[in-house]
PDB file of C-alpha atoms in Angstrom:
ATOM      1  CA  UNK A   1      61.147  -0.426  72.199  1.00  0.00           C
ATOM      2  CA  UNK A   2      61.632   2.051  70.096  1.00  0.00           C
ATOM      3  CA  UNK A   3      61.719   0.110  67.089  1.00  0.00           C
ATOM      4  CA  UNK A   4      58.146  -1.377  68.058  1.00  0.00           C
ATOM      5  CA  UNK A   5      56.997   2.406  68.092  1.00  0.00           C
ATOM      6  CA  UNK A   6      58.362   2.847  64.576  1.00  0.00           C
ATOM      7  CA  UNK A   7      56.576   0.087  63.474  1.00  0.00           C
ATOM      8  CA  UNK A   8      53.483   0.876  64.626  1.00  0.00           C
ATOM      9  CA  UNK A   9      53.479   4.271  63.392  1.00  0.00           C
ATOM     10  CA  UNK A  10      54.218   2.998  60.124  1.00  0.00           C
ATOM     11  CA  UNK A  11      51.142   0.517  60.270  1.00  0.00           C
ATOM     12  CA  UNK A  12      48.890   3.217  60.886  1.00  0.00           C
ATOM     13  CA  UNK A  13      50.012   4.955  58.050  1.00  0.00           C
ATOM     14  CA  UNK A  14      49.468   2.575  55.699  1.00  0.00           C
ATOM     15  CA  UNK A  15      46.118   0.999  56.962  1.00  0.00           C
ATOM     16  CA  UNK A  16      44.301   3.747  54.922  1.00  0.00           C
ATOM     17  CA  UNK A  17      45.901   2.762  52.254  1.00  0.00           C
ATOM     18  CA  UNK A  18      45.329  -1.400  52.599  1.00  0.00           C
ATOM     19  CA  UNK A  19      41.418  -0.255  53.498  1.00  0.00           C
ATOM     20  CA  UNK A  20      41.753   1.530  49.945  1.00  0.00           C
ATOM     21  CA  UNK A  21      43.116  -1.235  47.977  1.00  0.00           C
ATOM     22  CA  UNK A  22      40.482  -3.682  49.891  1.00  0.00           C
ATOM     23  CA  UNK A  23      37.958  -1.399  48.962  1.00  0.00           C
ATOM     24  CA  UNK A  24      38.674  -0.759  45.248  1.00  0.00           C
ATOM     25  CA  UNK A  25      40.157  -4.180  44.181  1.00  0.00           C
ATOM     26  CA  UNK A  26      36.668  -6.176  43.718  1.00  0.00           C
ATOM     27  CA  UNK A  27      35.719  -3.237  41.143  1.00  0.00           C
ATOM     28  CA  UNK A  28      38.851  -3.509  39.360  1.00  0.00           C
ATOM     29  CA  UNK A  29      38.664  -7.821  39.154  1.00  0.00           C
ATOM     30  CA  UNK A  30      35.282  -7.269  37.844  1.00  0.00           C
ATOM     31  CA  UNK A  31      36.037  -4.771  35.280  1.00  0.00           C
ATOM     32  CA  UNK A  32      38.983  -7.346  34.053  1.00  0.00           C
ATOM     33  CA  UNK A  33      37.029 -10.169  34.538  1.00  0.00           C
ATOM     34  CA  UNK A  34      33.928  -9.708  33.021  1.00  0.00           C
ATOM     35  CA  UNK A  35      33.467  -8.680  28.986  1.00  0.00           C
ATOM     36  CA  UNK A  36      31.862  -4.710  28.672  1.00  0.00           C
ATOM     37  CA  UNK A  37      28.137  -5.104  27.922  1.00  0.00           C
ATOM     38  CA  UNK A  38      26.985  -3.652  24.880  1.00  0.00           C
ATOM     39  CA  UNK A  39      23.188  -2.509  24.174  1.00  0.00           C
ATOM     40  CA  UNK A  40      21.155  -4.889  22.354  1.00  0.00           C
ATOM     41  CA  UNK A  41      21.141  -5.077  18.528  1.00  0.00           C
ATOM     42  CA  UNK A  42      17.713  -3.398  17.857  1.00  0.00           C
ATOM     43  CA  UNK A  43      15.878  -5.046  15.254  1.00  0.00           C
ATOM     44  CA  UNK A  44      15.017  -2.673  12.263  1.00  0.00           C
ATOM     45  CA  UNK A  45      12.144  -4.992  10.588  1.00  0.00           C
ATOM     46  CA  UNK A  46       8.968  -3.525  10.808  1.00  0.00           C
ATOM     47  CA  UNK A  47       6.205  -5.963  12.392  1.00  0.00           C
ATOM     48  CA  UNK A  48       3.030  -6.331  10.615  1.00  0.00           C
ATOM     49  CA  UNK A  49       0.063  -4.763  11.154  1.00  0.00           C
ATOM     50  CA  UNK A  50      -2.801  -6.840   9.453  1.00  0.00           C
ATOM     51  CA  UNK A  51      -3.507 -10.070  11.045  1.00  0.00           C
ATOM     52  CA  UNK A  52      -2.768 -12.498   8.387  1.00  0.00           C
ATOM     53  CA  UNK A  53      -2.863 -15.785  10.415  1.00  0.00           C
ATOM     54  CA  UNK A  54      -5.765 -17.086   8.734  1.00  0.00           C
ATOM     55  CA  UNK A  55      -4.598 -17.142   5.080  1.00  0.00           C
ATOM     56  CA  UNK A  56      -0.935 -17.943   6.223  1.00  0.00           C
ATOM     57  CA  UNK A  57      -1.156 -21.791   6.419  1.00  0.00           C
ATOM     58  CA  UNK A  58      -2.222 -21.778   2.617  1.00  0.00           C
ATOM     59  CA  UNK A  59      -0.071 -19.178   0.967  1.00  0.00           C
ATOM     60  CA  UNK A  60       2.560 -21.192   3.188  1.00  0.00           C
ATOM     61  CA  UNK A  61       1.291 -24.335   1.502  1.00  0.00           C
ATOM     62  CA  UNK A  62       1.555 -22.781  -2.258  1.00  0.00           C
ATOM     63  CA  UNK A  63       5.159 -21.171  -1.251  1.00  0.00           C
ATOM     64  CA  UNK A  64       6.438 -24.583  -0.430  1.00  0.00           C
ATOM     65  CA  UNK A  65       6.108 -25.694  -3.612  1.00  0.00           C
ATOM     66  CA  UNK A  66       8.036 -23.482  -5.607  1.00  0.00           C
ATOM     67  CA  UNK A  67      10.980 -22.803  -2.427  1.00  0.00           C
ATOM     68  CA  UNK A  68      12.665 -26.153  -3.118  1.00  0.00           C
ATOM     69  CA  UNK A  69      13.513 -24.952  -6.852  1.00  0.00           C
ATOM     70  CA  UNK A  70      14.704 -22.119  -5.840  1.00  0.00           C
ATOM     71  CA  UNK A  71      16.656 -23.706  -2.944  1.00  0.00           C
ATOM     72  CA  UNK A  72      18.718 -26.193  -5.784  1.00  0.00           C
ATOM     73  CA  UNK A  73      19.414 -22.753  -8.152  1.00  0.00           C
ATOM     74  CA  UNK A  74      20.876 -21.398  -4.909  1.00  0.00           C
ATOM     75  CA  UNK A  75      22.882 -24.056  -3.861  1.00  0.00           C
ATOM     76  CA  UNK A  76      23.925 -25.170  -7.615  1.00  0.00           C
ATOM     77  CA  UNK A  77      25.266 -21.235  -7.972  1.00  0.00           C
ATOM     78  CA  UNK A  78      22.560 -20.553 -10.514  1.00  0.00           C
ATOM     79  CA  UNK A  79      21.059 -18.003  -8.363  1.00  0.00           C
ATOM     80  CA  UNK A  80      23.054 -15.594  -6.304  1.00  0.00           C
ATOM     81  CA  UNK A  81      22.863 -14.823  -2.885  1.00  0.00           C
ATOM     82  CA  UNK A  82      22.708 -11.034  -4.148  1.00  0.00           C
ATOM     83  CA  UNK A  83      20.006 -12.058  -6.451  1.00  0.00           C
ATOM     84  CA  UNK A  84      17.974 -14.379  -3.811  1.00  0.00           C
ATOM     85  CA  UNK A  85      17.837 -11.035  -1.489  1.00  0.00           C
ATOM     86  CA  UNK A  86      17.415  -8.194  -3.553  1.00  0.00           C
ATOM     87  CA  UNK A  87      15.884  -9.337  -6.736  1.00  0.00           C
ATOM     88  CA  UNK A  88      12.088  -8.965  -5.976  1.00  0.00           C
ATOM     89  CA  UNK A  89      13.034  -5.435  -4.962  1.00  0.00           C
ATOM     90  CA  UNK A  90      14.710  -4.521  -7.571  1.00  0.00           C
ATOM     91  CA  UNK A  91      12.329  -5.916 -10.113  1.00  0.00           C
ATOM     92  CA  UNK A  92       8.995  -4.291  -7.760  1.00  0.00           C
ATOM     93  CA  UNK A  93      10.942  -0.924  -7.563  1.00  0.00           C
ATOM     94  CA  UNK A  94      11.565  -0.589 -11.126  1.00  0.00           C
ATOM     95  CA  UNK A  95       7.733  -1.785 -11.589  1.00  0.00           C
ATOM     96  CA  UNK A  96       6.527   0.876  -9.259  1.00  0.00           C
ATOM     97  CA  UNK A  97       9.160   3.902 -10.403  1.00  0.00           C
ATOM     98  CA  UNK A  98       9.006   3.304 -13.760  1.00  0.00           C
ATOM     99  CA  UNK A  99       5.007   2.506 -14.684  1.00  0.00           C
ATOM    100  CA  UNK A 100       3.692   3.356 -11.577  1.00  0.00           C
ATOM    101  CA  UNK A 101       5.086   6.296 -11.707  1.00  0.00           C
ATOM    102  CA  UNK A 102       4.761   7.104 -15.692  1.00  0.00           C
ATOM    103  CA  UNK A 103       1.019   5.691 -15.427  1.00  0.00           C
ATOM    104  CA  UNK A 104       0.207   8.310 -12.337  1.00  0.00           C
ATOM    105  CA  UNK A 105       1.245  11.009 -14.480  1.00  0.00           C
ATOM    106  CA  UNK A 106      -0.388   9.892 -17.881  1.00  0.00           C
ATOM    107  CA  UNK A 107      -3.624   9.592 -15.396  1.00  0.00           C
ATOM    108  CA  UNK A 108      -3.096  13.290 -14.252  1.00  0.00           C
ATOM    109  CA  UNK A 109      -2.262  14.664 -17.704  1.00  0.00           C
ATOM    110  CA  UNK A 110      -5.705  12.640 -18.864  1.00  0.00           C
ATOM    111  CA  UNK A 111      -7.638  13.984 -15.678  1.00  0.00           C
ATOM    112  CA  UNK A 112      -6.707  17.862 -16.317  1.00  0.00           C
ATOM    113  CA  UNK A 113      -7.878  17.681 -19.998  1.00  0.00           C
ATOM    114  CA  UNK A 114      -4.400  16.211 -21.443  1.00  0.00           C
ATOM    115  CA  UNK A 115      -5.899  12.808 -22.247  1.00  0.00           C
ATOM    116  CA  UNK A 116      -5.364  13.710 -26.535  1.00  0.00           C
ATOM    117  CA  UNK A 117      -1.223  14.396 -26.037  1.00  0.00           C
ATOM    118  CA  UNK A 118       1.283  12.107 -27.088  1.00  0.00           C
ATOM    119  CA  UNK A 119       3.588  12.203 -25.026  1.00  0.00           C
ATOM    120  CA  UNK A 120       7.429  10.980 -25.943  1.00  0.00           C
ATOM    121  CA  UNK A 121       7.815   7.702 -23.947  1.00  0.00           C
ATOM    122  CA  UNK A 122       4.301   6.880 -24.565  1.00  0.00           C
ATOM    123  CA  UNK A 123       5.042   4.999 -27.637  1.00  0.00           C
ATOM    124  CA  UNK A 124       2.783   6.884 -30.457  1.00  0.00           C
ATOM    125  CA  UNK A 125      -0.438   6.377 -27.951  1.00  0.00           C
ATOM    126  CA  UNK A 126      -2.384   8.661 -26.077  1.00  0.00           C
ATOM    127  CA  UNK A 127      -1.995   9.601 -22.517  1.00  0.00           C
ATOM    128  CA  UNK A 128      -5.662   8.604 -22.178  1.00  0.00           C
ATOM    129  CA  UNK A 129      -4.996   4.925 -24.024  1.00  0.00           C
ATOM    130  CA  UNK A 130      -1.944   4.337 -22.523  1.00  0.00           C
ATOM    131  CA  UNK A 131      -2.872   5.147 -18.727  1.00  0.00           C
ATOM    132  CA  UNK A 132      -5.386   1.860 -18.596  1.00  0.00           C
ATOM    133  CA  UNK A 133      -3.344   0.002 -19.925  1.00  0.00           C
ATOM    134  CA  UNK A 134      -0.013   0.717 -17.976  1.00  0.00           C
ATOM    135  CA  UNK A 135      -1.509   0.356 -14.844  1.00  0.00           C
ATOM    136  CA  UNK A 136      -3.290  -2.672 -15.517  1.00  0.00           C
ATOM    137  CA  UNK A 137       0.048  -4.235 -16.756  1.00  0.00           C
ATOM    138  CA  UNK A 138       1.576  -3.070 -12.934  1.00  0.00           C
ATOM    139  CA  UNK A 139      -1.280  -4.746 -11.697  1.00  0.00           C
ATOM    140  CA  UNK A 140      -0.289  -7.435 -12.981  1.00  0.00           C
ATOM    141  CA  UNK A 141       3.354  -7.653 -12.210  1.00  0.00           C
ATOM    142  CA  UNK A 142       2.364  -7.033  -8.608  1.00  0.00           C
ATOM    143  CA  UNK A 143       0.773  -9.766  -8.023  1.00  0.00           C
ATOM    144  CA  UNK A 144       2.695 -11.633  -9.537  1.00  0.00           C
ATOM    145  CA  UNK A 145       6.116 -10.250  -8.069  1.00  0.00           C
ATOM    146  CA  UNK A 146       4.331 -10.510  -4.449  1.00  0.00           C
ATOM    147  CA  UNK A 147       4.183 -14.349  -5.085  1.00  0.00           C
ATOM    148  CA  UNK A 148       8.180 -14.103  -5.811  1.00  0.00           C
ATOM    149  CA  UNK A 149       8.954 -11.961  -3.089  1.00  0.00           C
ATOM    150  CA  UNK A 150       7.337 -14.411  -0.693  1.00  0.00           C
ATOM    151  CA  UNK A 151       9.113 -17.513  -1.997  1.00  0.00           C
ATOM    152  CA  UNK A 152      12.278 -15.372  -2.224  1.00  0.00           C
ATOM    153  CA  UNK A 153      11.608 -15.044   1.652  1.00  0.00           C
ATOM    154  CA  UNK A 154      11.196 -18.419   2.451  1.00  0.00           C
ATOM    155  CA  UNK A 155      13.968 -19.243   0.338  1.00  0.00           C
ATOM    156  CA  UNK A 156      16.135 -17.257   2.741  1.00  0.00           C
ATOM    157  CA  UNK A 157      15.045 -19.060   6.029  1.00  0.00           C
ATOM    158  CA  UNK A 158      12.113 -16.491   6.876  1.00  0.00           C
ATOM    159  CA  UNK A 159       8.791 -16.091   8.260  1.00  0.00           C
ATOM    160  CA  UNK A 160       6.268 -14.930   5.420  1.00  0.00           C
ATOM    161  CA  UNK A 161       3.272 -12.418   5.952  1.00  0.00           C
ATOM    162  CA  UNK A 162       5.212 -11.356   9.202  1.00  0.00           C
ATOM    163  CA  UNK A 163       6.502  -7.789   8.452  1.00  0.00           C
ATOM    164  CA  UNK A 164       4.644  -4.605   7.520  1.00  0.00           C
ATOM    165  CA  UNK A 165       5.859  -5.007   4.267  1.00  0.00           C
ATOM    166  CA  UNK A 166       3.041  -7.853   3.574  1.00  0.00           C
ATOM    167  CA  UNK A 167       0.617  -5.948   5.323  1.00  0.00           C
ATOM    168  CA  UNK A 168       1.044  -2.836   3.057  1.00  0.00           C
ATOM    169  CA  UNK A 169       1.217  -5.509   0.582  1.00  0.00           C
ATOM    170  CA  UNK A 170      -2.230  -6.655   0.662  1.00  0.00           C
ATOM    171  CA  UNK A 171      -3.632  -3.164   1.365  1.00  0.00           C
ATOM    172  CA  UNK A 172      -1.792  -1.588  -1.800  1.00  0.00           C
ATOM    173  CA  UNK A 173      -2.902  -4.908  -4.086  1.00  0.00           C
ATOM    174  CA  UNK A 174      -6.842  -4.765  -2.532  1.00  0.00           C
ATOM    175  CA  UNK A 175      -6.626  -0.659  -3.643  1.00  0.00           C
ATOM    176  CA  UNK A 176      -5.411  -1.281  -6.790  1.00  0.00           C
ATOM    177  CA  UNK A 177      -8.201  -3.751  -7.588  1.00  0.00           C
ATOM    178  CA  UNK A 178     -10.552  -1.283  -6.728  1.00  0.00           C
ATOM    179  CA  UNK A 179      -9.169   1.023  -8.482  1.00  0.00           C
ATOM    180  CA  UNK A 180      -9.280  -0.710 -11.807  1.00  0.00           C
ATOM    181  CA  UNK A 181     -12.615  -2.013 -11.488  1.00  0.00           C
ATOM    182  CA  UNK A 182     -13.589   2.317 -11.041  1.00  0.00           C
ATOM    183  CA  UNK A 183     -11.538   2.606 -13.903  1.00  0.00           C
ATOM    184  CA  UNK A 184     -13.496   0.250 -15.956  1.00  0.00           C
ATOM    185  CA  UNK A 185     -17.006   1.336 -14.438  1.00  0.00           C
ATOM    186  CA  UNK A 186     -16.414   5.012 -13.921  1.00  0.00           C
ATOM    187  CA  UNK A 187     -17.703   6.162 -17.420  1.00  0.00           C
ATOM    188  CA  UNK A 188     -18.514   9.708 -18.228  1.00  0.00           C
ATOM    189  CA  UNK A 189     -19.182  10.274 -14.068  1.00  0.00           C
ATOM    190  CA  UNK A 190     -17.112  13.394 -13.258  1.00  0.00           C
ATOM    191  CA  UNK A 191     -17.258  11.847  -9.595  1.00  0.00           C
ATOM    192  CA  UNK A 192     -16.277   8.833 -10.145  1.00  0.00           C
ATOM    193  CA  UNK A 193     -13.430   9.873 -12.130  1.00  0.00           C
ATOM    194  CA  UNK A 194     -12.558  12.348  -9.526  1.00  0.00           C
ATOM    195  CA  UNK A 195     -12.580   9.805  -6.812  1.00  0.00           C
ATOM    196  CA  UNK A 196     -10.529   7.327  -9.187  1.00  0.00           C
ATOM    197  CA  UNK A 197      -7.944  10.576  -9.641  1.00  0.00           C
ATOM    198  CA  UNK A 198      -7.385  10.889  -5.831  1.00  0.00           C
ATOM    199  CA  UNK A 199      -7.587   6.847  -5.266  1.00  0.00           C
ATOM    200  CA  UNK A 200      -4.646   6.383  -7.522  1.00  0.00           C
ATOM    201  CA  UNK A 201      -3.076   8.971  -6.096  1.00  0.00           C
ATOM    202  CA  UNK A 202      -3.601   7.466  -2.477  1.00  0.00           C
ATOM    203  CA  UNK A 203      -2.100   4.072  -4.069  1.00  0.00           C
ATOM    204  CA  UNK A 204       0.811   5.429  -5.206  1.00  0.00           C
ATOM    205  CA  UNK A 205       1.861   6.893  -1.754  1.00  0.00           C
ATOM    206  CA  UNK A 206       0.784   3.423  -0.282  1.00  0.00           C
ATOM    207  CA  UNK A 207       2.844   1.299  -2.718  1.00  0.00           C
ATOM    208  CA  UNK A 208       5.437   3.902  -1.900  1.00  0.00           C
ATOM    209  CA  UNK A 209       4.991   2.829   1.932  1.00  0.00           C
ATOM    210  CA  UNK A 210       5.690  -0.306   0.860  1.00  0.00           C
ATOM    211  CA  UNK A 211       8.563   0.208  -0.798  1.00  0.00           C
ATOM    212  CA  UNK A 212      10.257   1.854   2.131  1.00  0.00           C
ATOM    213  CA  UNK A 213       8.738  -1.194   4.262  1.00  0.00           C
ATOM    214  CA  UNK A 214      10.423  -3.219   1.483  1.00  0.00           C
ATOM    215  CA  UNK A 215      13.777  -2.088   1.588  1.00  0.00           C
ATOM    216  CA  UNK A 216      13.415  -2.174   5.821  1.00  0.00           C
ATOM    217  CA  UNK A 217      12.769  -5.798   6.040  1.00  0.00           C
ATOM    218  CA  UNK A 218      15.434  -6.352   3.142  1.00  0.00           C
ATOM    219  CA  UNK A 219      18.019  -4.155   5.348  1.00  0.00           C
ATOM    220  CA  UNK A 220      17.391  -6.423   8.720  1.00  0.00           C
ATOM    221  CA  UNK A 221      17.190 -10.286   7.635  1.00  0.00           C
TER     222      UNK A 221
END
C-alpha cells in the first residue's frame, strides 16, 4: 500500500512536467522540421514610367535582327560575359562624362561671354565652335549606343523598354533633339539662347538620371 502511495505521489509530480513537454514539443519539431524563412529578395530594377507598348513590337522586331550575332560572339568567346553586361555602360558613361560633360561647360563658358577662349582640351578651337559640335557628336553616339544597349539586353535574356532606364531614355534623347534644333535656330535671340542655356542644363541632370537608372537595372539582371 504504501508503495502505491509513493507512486502516485511521484506521478503527480511529474505530470507538470509531461503537460510541459506535450506542450512545447510540436514547436520544437517544427522549428527542426521546417527550413527558417527568409524575406523576399527585393528587386532593385526600376520599372518604367513611359508607356512604351506601342513602339515595343517594332524596336523588338529591329533588335531581333542584330541579337543572333551577338548571341554566336557570346557563345564563340568573342564577346565576354563582362563585356555583354557592362559594355553599353561603360561606353554611354564615358560619352556622357567626358563630352557631355566637357560640352556643358564649353556651353557655359560661351553663354557668360567666354565663347572667344581656347581652352586646353579643346583642340586649338573655340569654346563657342567646339560646343555645337561636341554635343551634336553625343547626340549622335546616343542614339546610336541606345540601339546597342537594347540588343545588349536582349542578348542577355531580357525584356526591352521595361525599366526606367528606357523611359529616361527616350525623354533625355527627345530633349536633346530639341535642344539642337534651338541651337541651330536660336540666332542672336538672348531668349532663346537663355532658354537653350537652362535646357542643356536640364538634359544633363536627366541623362544623369539615366545613368543612375542605368547602372540600377545593370546591378539587378
Amino acid at each position: 500500500w504504501l508503495l502505491t502511495v509513493k507512486t502516485m505521489a511521484s506521478q503527480r509530480r511529474l505530470l507538470p512536467l509531461l503537460l510541459a513537454a506535450a506542450i512545447c514539443a510540436p514547436a520544437f519539431v517544427g522549428t527542426r522540421g521546417t527550413a527558417p524563412t527568409t524575406p523576399s529578395r527585393i528587386a532593385r530594377r526600376a520599372e518604367n514610367f513611359i508607356p512604351l507598348d506601342a513602339i515595343e513590337p517594332a524596336v523588338t522586331s529591329y533588335v531581333n535582327i542584330w541579337t543572333p550575332l551577338f548571341k554566336s560572339a557570346q557563345e564563340s568567346g568573342l564577346a565576354p560575359e563582362f563585356l555583354i553586361h557592362w559594355g553599353h555602360a561603360g561606353a554611354m558613361a564615358t560619352v556622357l562624362l567626358a563630352m557631355g560633360g566637357y560640352g556643358t561647360f564649353l556651353g557655359w563658358s560661351t553663354r557668360l561671354g567666354n565663347g572667344s577662349a581656347v581652352y586646353p582640351l579643346s583642340l586649338g578651337q573655340t569654346a563657342a565652335a567646339l560646343h555645337p559640335q561636341l554635343m551634336g557628336l553625343a547626340l549622335f553616339l546616343f542614339f546610336l549606343g541606345g540601339q546597342g544597349g537594347l540588343v545588349l539586353l536582349a542578348t542577355q535574356g531580357q525584356p526591352i523598354l521595361q525599366s526606367a532606364h528606357s523611359s529616361t531614355a527616350v525623354i533625355g534623347l527627345g530633349l536633346m533633339a530639341v535642344q539642337a534644333a534651338l541651337g541651330v535656330t536660336m540666332g542672336d535671340s538672348s531668349e532663346k539662347r537663355t532658354i537653350h542655356a537652362v535646357l542643356g542644363t536640364s538634359v544633363m541632370l536627366v541623362l544623369l538620371l539615366h545613368l543612375f537608372y542605368g547602372l540600377n537595372l545593370g546591378f539587378s539582371i
